[in-house]
Coordinates of C-alpha atoms and ligand atoms in Angstrom, one line a residue:
X23 CA 72.3 57.0 -9.6
X24 CA 73.4 53.5 -10.5
X25 CA 72.2 50.2 -9.2
X26 CA 74.5 47.3 -9.1
X27 CA 74.5 43.9 -7.9
X28 CA 77.2 41.9 -6.3
X29 CA 76.7 38.3 -7.3
X30 CA 78.7 35.2 -6.7
X31 CA 78.5 32.2 -8.8
X32 CA 78.6 29.0 -6.8
X33 CA 78.5 26.0 -9.0
X34 CA 75.4 26.6 -11.2
X35 CA 73.6 28.8 -8.6
X36 CA 73.8 32.5 -8.7
X37 CA 73.8 33.9 -5.2
X38 CA 72.8 37.5 -4.8
X39 CA 74.6 39.0 -1.8
X40 CA 74.3 42.8 -1.9
X41 CA 72.5 45.5 -3.7
X42 CA 74.9 48.4 -4.4
X43 CA 73.9 52.0 -5.1
X44 CA 76.4 54.6 -6.3
X45 CA 75.5 58.2 -6.0
X46 CA 77.8 61.1 -6.8
X47 CA 77.8 63.8 -4.2
X48 CA 78.8 67.4 -4.2
X49 CA 79.4 69.2 -7.5
X50 CA 81.5 68.2 -10.3
X51 CA 83.8 71.3 -10.6
X52 CA 85.9 71.7 -13.7
X53 CA 85.3 68.2 -14.6
X54 CA 86.9 67.2 -11.3
X55 CA 85.0 64.4 -9.6
X56 CA 84.7 65.3 -5.9
X57 CA 83.2 62.2 -4.5
X58 CA 80.4 59.6 -4.4
X59 CA 78.3 57.7 -1.9
X60 CA 78.2 54.0 -2.2
X61 CA 75.5 52.2 -0.4
X62 CA 75.7 48.5 0.0
X63 CA 72.5 46.8 1.2
X64 CA 72.4 43.2 2.1
X65 CA 69.7 41.2 0.2
X66 CA 69.1 39.1 3.2
X67 CA 66.2 41.2 4.4
X68 CA 64.5 41.2 1.0
X69 CA 65.0 37.5 0.7
X70 CA 63.4 37.1 4.1
X71 CA 60.4 39.3 3.0
X72 CA 60.0 37.3 -0.1
X73 CA 60.2 34.1 1.9
X74 CA 57.6 35.5 4.3
X75 CA 55.2 36.4 1.5
X76 CA 55.7 33.0 -0.1
X77 CA 55.0 31.3 3.3
X78 CA 51.9 33.5 3.7
X79 CA 50.7 32.6 0.2
X80 CA 51.2 28.9 0.8
X81 CA 49.3 29.2 4.1
X82 CA 46.5 31.1 2.5
X83 CA 46.3 28.5 -0.3
X84 CA 46.1 25.7 2.2
X85 CA 43.5 27.6 4.3
X86 CA 41.4 28.4 1.2
X87 CA 41.6 24.7 0.2
X88 CA 40.3 23.5 3.5
X89 CA 37.7 26.2 3.6
X90 CA 36.5 25.2 0.2
X91 CA 36.5 21.6 1.3
X92 CA 34.5 22.4 4.4
X93 CA 32.0 24.5 2.5
X94 CA 31.6 21.8 -0.1
X95 CA 30.9 19.3 2.7
X96 CA 28.4 21.5 4.4
X97 CA 26.6 22.3 1.2
X98 CA 26.5 18.7 0.0
X99 CA 25.2 17.6 3.5
X100 CA 22.6 20.3 3.3
X101 CA 21.6 19.0 -0.2
X102 CA 21.9 15.3 0.4
X103 CA 20.3 15.2 3.8
X104 CA 16.7 15.8 2.6
X105 CA 17.3 13.4 -0.3
X106 CA 18.4 10.7 2.1
X107 CA 15.4 11.4 4.3
X108 CA 13.2 11.2 1.2
X109 CA 14.8 7.9 0.2
X110 CA 14.1 6.5 3.6
X111 CA 10.5 7.7 3.6
X112 CA 9.8 6.3 0.2
X113 CA 11.2 2.9 1.3
X114 CA 8.9 3.0 4.3
X115 CA 5.9 3.9 2.1
X116 CA 6.8 1.1 -0.3
X117 CA 6.8 -1.3 2.7
X118 CA 3.2 -0.2 3.5
X119 CA 3.9 2.3 6.2
X120 CA 1.7 4.9 4.6
X121 CA 1.6 7.3 7.6
X122 CA 5.2 8.2 6.8
X123 CA 5.7 11.9 5.9
X124 CA 8.7 13.9 4.7
X125 CA 9.4 17.2 6.4
X126 CA 9.1 20.0 3.9
X127 CA 11.6 22.7 4.8
X128 CA 12.5 24.5 1.6
X129 CA 10.4 26.0 -1.1
X130 CA 12.7 24.9 -4.0
X131 CA 12.7 21.8 -6.1
X132 CA 13.6 19.6 -3.2
X133 CA 10.7 21.0 -1.2
X134 CA 8.3 20.3 -4.0
X135 CA 9.7 16.8 -4.4
X136 CA 8.9 16.3 -0.6
X137 CA 5.4 17.6 -1.2
X138 CA 4.9 15.2 -4.1
X139 CA 6.0 12.3 -1.9
X140 CA 3.6 13.3 0.9
X141 CA 0.8 13.7 -1.6
X142 CA 1.5 10.2 -3.0
X143 CA 1.5 8.7 0.5
X144 CA -1.8 10.5 1.3
X145 CA -3.3 9.2 -2.0
X146 CA -2.1 5.6 -1.3
X147 CA -3.5 5.9 2.3
X148 CA -6.9 7.1 0.9
X149 CA -6.9 4.3 -1.7
X150 CA -6.1 1.7 0.9
X151 CA -8.8 2.9 3.2
X152 CA -11.5 3.1 0.5
X153 CA -10.4 -0.3 -0.7
X154 CA -10.8 -1.9 2.7
X155 CA -14.1 -0.1 3.2
X156 CA -15.2 -1.3 -0.3
X157 CA -14.2 -4.9 0.5
X158 CA -16.0 -4.7 3.8
X159 CA -19.1 -3.4 2.1
X160 CA -19.0 -6.1 -0.6
X161 CA -18.7 -8.8 1.9
X162 CA -21.6 -7.3 3.9
X163 CA -23.7 -6.9 0.8
X164 CA -23.0 -10.5 -0.3
X165 CA -23.5 -12.0 3.2
X166 CA -27.0 -10.6 3.7
X167 CA -28.7 -12.3 0.7
X168 CA -26.6 -15.4 1.3
X169 CA -28.1 -15.6 4.8
X170 CA -31.6 -15.3 3.5
X171 CA -30.9 -17.9 0.8
X172 CA -29.4 -20.4 3.2
X173 CA -32.2 -19.9 5.8
X174 CA -35.2 -20.2 3.5
X175 CA -33.7 -23.0 1.4
X176 CA -33.3 -25.0 4.6
X177 CA -36.8 -24.2 5.6
X178 CA -38.2 -25.4 2.3
X179 CA -35.9 -28.4 2.1
X180 CA -36.8 -29.6 5.6
X181 CA -40.5 -28.9 5.0
X182 CA -40.7 -26.4 7.9
X183 CA -43.8 -24.7 6.6
X184 CA -47.4 -25.3 7.1
X185 CA -49.2 -24.3 3.9
X186 CA -48.4 -24.4 0.3
X187 CA -48.8 -20.6 0.3
X188 CA -46.1 -20.3 3.0
X189 CA -43.8 -22.4 1.0
X190 CA -44.4 -20.2 -2.1
X191 CA -43.6 -17.1 -0.1
X192 CA -40.3 -18.6 1.0
X193 CA -39.5 -19.6 -2.6
X194 CA -40.3 -16.0 -3.6
X195 CA -37.8 -14.7 -1.1
X196 CA -35.2 -17.1 -2.5
X197 CA -36.0 -15.9 -6.0
X198 CA -35.7 -12.2 -5.0
X199 CA -32.5 -12.7 -3.1
X200 CA -30.9 -14.6 -6.0
X201 CA -32.0 -11.8 -8.3
X202 CA -30.5 -9.2 -5.9
X203 CA -27.2 -11.2 -5.8
X204 CA -26.8 -11.4 -9.5
X205 CA -27.7 -7.7 -9.8
X206 CA -25.1 -6.9 -7.2
X207 CA -22.5 -9.0 -9.0
X208 CA -23.3 -7.4 -12.3
X209 CA -23.1 -3.9 -10.8
X210 CA -19.8 -4.7 -9.1
X211 CA -18.4 -6.0 -12.4
X212 CA -19.5 -2.9 -14.2
X213 CA -18.0 -0.6 -11.6
X214 CA -14.6 -2.4 -11.6
X215 CA -14.5 -2.3 -15.4
X216 CA -15.1 1.5 -15.3
X217 CA -12.5 2.1 -12.6
X218 CA -9.9 0.2 -14.6
X219 CA -10.9 2.3 -17.6
X220 CA -11.8 -0.9 -19.5
X221 CA -15.3 0.2 -20.4
X222 CA -15.6 0.8 -24.1
X223 CA -18.2 3.3 -25.3
X224 CA -19.9 2.8 -28.6
X225 CA -20.3 6.5 -29.5
X226 CA -22.8 7.3 -32.3
X227 CA -25.4 9.9 -33.2
X228 CA -28.5 9.0 -31.2
X229 CA -32.0 10.3 -30.8
X230 CA -32.5 10.9 -27.1
X231 CA -36.3 11.0 -27.4
X232 CA -36.2 7.5 -28.9
X233 CA -34.0 6.3 -26.1
X234 CA -36.3 7.8 -23.4
X235 CA -39.4 6.3 -25.0
X236 CA -37.8 2.9 -24.9
X237 CA -36.9 3.2 -21.3
X238 CA -40.3 4.6 -20.4
X239 CA -41.9 1.5 -21.9
X240 CA -39.6 -0.8 -19.8
X241 CA -40.3 1.2 -16.6
X242 CA -44.0 1.5 -17.1
X243 CA -44.9 -2.0 -15.8
X244 CA -43.1 -1.5 -12.5
X245 CA -44.6 2.0 -12.1
X246 CA -48.1 0.6 -12.8
X247 CA -47.6 -2.1 -10.2
X248 CA -47.1 0.6 -7.7
X249 CA -49.9 2.8 -9.0
X250 CA -47.5 5.5 -10.2
X251 CA -48.0 7.5 -13.4
X252 CA -45.1 8.2 -15.8
X253 CA -45.3 11.6 -17.4
X254 CA -43.1 12.4 -20.4
X255 CA -42.4 15.8 -21.6
X256 CA -40.2 15.4 -24.6
X257 CA -39.3 18.2 -27.0
X258 CA -39.6 16.7 -30.4
X259 CA -37.3 18.8 -32.6
X260 CA -34.1 18.0 -30.6
X261 CA -30.8 17.6 -32.4
X262 CA -29.1 14.2 -32.3
X263 CA -26.6 13.7 -29.5
X264 CA -23.2 12.0 -29.9
X265 CA -23.3 9.3 -27.2
X266 CA -23.5 5.6 -26.5
X267 CA -27.2 4.6 -26.9
X268 CA -27.2 1.6 -24.7
X269 CA -25.3 3.3 -21.9
X270 CA -27.7 6.3 -22.1
X271 CA -30.6 3.8 -21.8
X272 CA -28.9 2.3 -18.8
X273 CA -28.4 5.7 -17.1
X274 CA -32.0 6.7 -17.6
X275 CA -33.4 3.3 -16.7
X276 CA -31.4 3.4 -13.5
X277 CA -32.7 6.8 -12.5
X278 CA -36.3 5.9 -13.3
X279 CA -35.9 2.6 -11.4
X280 CA -34.8 4.6 -8.4
X281 CA -37.6 7.1 -8.9
X282 CA -40.1 4.3 -8.9
X283 CA -38.5 2.5 -6.0
X284 CA -38.4 5.5 -3.7
X285 CA -41.9 6.8 -4.6
X286 CA -45.0 5.5 -2.9
X287 CA -47.6 7.7 -4.6
X288 CA -47.8 10.3 -7.3
X289 CA -45.8 10.3 -10.5
X290 CA -42.5 10.1 -12.3
X291 CA -41.8 12.8 -14.8
X292 CA -39.2 12.6 -17.5
X293 CA -38.3 15.6 -19.6
X294 CA -35.8 16.4 -22.2
X295 CA -35.1 19.8 -23.7
X296 CA -32.5 21.9 -25.2
X297 CA -30.6 23.8 -22.5
X298 CA -28.7 26.1 -24.8
X299 CA -27.0 26.0 -28.2
X300 CA -24.6 23.3 -27.2
X301 CA -26.3 21.2 -24.6
X302 CA -29.3 19.0 -24.0
X303 CA -30.9 18.5 -20.6
X304 CA -32.7 15.4 -19.3
X305 CA -34.7 15.8 -16.1
X306 CA -36.1 12.8 -14.1
X307 CA -38.3 13.9 -11.2
X308 CA -40.4 12.0 -8.7
X309 CA -42.9 12.7 -5.9
X310 CA -41.2 10.2 -3.5
X311 CA -39.6 10.1 -0.1
X312 CA -36.9 12.6 -1.0
X313 CA -33.3 12.8 0.2
X314 CA -32.2 15.0 3.2
X315 CA -30.0 17.9 2.2
X316 CA -26.9 16.7 4.1
X317 CA -27.1 13.4 2.2
X318 CA -27.2 14.8 -1.3
X319 CA -23.4 15.0 -1.8
X320 CA -23.0 11.4 -0.7
X321 CA -25.5 9.5 -2.8
X322 CA -23.0 8.9 -5.6
X323 CA -20.6 7.1 -3.3
X324 CA -20.5 3.3 -3.6
X325 CA -22.8 1.5 -1.2
X326 CA -24.1 4.7 0.3
X327 CA -27.7 4.5 1.3
X328 CA -29.7 7.3 2.8
X329 CA -31.7 5.0 5.1
X330 CA -29.7 1.8 5.8
X331 CA -32.6 0.2 7.7
X332 CA -35.0 0.7 4.8
X333 CA -32.6 -0.2 2.0
X334 CA -33.5 -3.9 2.0
X335 CA -37.1 -3.1 1.8
X336 CA -36.5 -1.0 -1.3
X337 CA -34.1 -3.6 -2.7
X338 CA -31.3 -1.6 -4.2
X339 CA -27.6 -2.5 -4.4
X340 CA -26.2 0.9 -3.4
X341 CA -24.2 1.0 -6.5
X342 CA -26.7 2.4 -9.0
X343 CA -25.9 6.1 -8.7
X344 CA -22.2 5.5 -8.6
X345 CA -22.5 3.7 -11.9
X346 CA -24.8 6.4 -13.3
X347 CA -22.4 9.3 -12.4
X348 CA -19.5 7.5 -14.0
X349 CA -21.4 6.7 -17.2
X350 CA -22.6 10.3 -17.4
X351 CA -19.1 11.7 -17.0
X352 CA -17.6 9.2 -19.5
X353 CA -19.9 10.8 -22.0
X354 CA -18.9 14.3 -21.0
X355 CA -22.1 15.0 -19.3
X356 CA -22.9 16.3 -15.8
X357 CA -25.5 15.2 -13.2
X358 CA -27.1 17.3 -10.5
X359 CA -29.6 16.4 -7.8
X360 CA -32.1 18.5 -5.8
X361 CA -34.5 17.1 -3.4
X362 CA -37.0 17.8 -0.6
X363 CA -37.9 15.2 2.0
X364 CA -41.4 13.8 1.5
X365 CA -41.8 15.9 -1.6
X366 CA -39.6 14.4 -4.2
X367 CA -36.3 14.3 -6.0
X368 CA -35.1 15.7 -9.3
X369 CA -32.0 14.5 -11.2
X370 CA -30.9 16.9 -14.0
X371 CA -28.4 15.7 -16.5
X372 CA -26.7 17.8 -19.2
X373 CA -25.0 16.4 -22.3
X374 CA -23.1 18.2 -25.0
X375 CA -24.6 18.0 -28.5
X376 CA -21.2 18.3 -30.2
X377 CA -20.7 19.0 -33.9
X378 CA -23.4 20.1 -36.2
X379 CA -27.1 19.6 -35.5
X380 CA -28.8 16.7 -37.0
X381 CA -25.6 14.6 -37.1
Ligands
ADP404 P1 -29.7 1.9 -4.4 O1 -29.4 0.7 -5.2 O2 -29.7 1.6 -2.9 O3 -30.9 2.6 -4.9 P2 -28.3 4.0 -5.5 O4 -26.8 4.2 -5.7 O5 -29.1 4.0 -6.7 O6 -28.5 2.8 -4.6 O7 -28.8 5.2 -4.6 C1 -28.2 5.6 -3.5 C2 -29.2 6.0 -2.4 O8 -29.7 7.3 -2.8 C3 -30.3 5.1 -2.2 O9 -30.1 4.1 -1.3 C4 -31.4 6.1 -1.8 O10 -31.4 6.2 -0.4 C5 -31.1 7.4 -2.4 N1 -31.9 7.7 -3.6 C6 -31.5 7.5 -4.9 N2 -32.5 7.9 -5.8 C7 -33.5 8.3 -5.0 C8 -34.8 8.9 -5.3 N3 -35.2 9.1 -6.5 N4 -35.5 9.3 -4.2 C9 -35.1 9.1 -3.0 N5 -33.9 8.6 -2.6 C10 -33.1 8.2 -3.6

């Protein structure tokens, strides 16, 4: 079999016209060629097929291109839509619209970003609410003594009293309220310093027993005035503790002041002992009015008072325990409270000894 091509040359272009096949037929007898079949096939059909395939390929290419474009668009929309939503939400949050939330649909990185934005908005909302509440509390706390000061100063100034004794009573109130105001301002200042992390602790090796004895001396006068006894149970061979001596004194004095303030009869007991190899415990216990169970978790909140109506009578600022808790935690300690109404309250603090005994 033999393939041949009939080609024409037109100018520089070769034009294939036919495909030729030559095939001998019959037998070649005695070297005599008896015949052959010659098939001529036009290349037109083949060319057409090639053209069709080419067209199909081009079409498929164009189709694939548009399909890819469409897919890219859909995917990019799917990816960018939540990002656009988040951008809008953060702008709203920045403008103060803190109720704004982003819808969390996916569980991937975008989903966790949306979660983070929602958490941030929630935190800011909480912060704003507590700040407003705090400011409202401060103004209320400041207003009350100011009203007393204004009223009694006017009474004294205008001579609206009958006896010298009465005048002295009014002056006493003015004195007490001035003291309460300066105490409140001092406490507020302390708290704000702590919250800004600006409070510096002067950590050193201290003897807790010595600190407690100092505080007891200071508190004794107030206790005696109320007919209360202060009992101290101090373990003598305690190791030194790495803490800020003055702050520790402030913590214990605050708790003892409260114990005296909220106890009408009985005693205040202060104990210190070794809890275990690494910790020391300080317990301050009173036989006072106690705190109802449902109030126990709230007493460390700023301005929280168990009995609002009686708070003036007792004369606290409502900030004492908030300060105590922060100071304890700053020194890596813990504070717990247990109480029974009309029976008494017990505060238990635990501090790490840290490093070797004896300092
Ligand atoms: P305050 O200056 O009013 O005493 P604190 O922050 O020291 O504020 O205490 C918060 C509240 O916890 C008090 O108002 C009081 O109701 C309650 N409390 C604190 N200590 C005692 C205690 N030893 N006995 C009874 N109630 C107490």
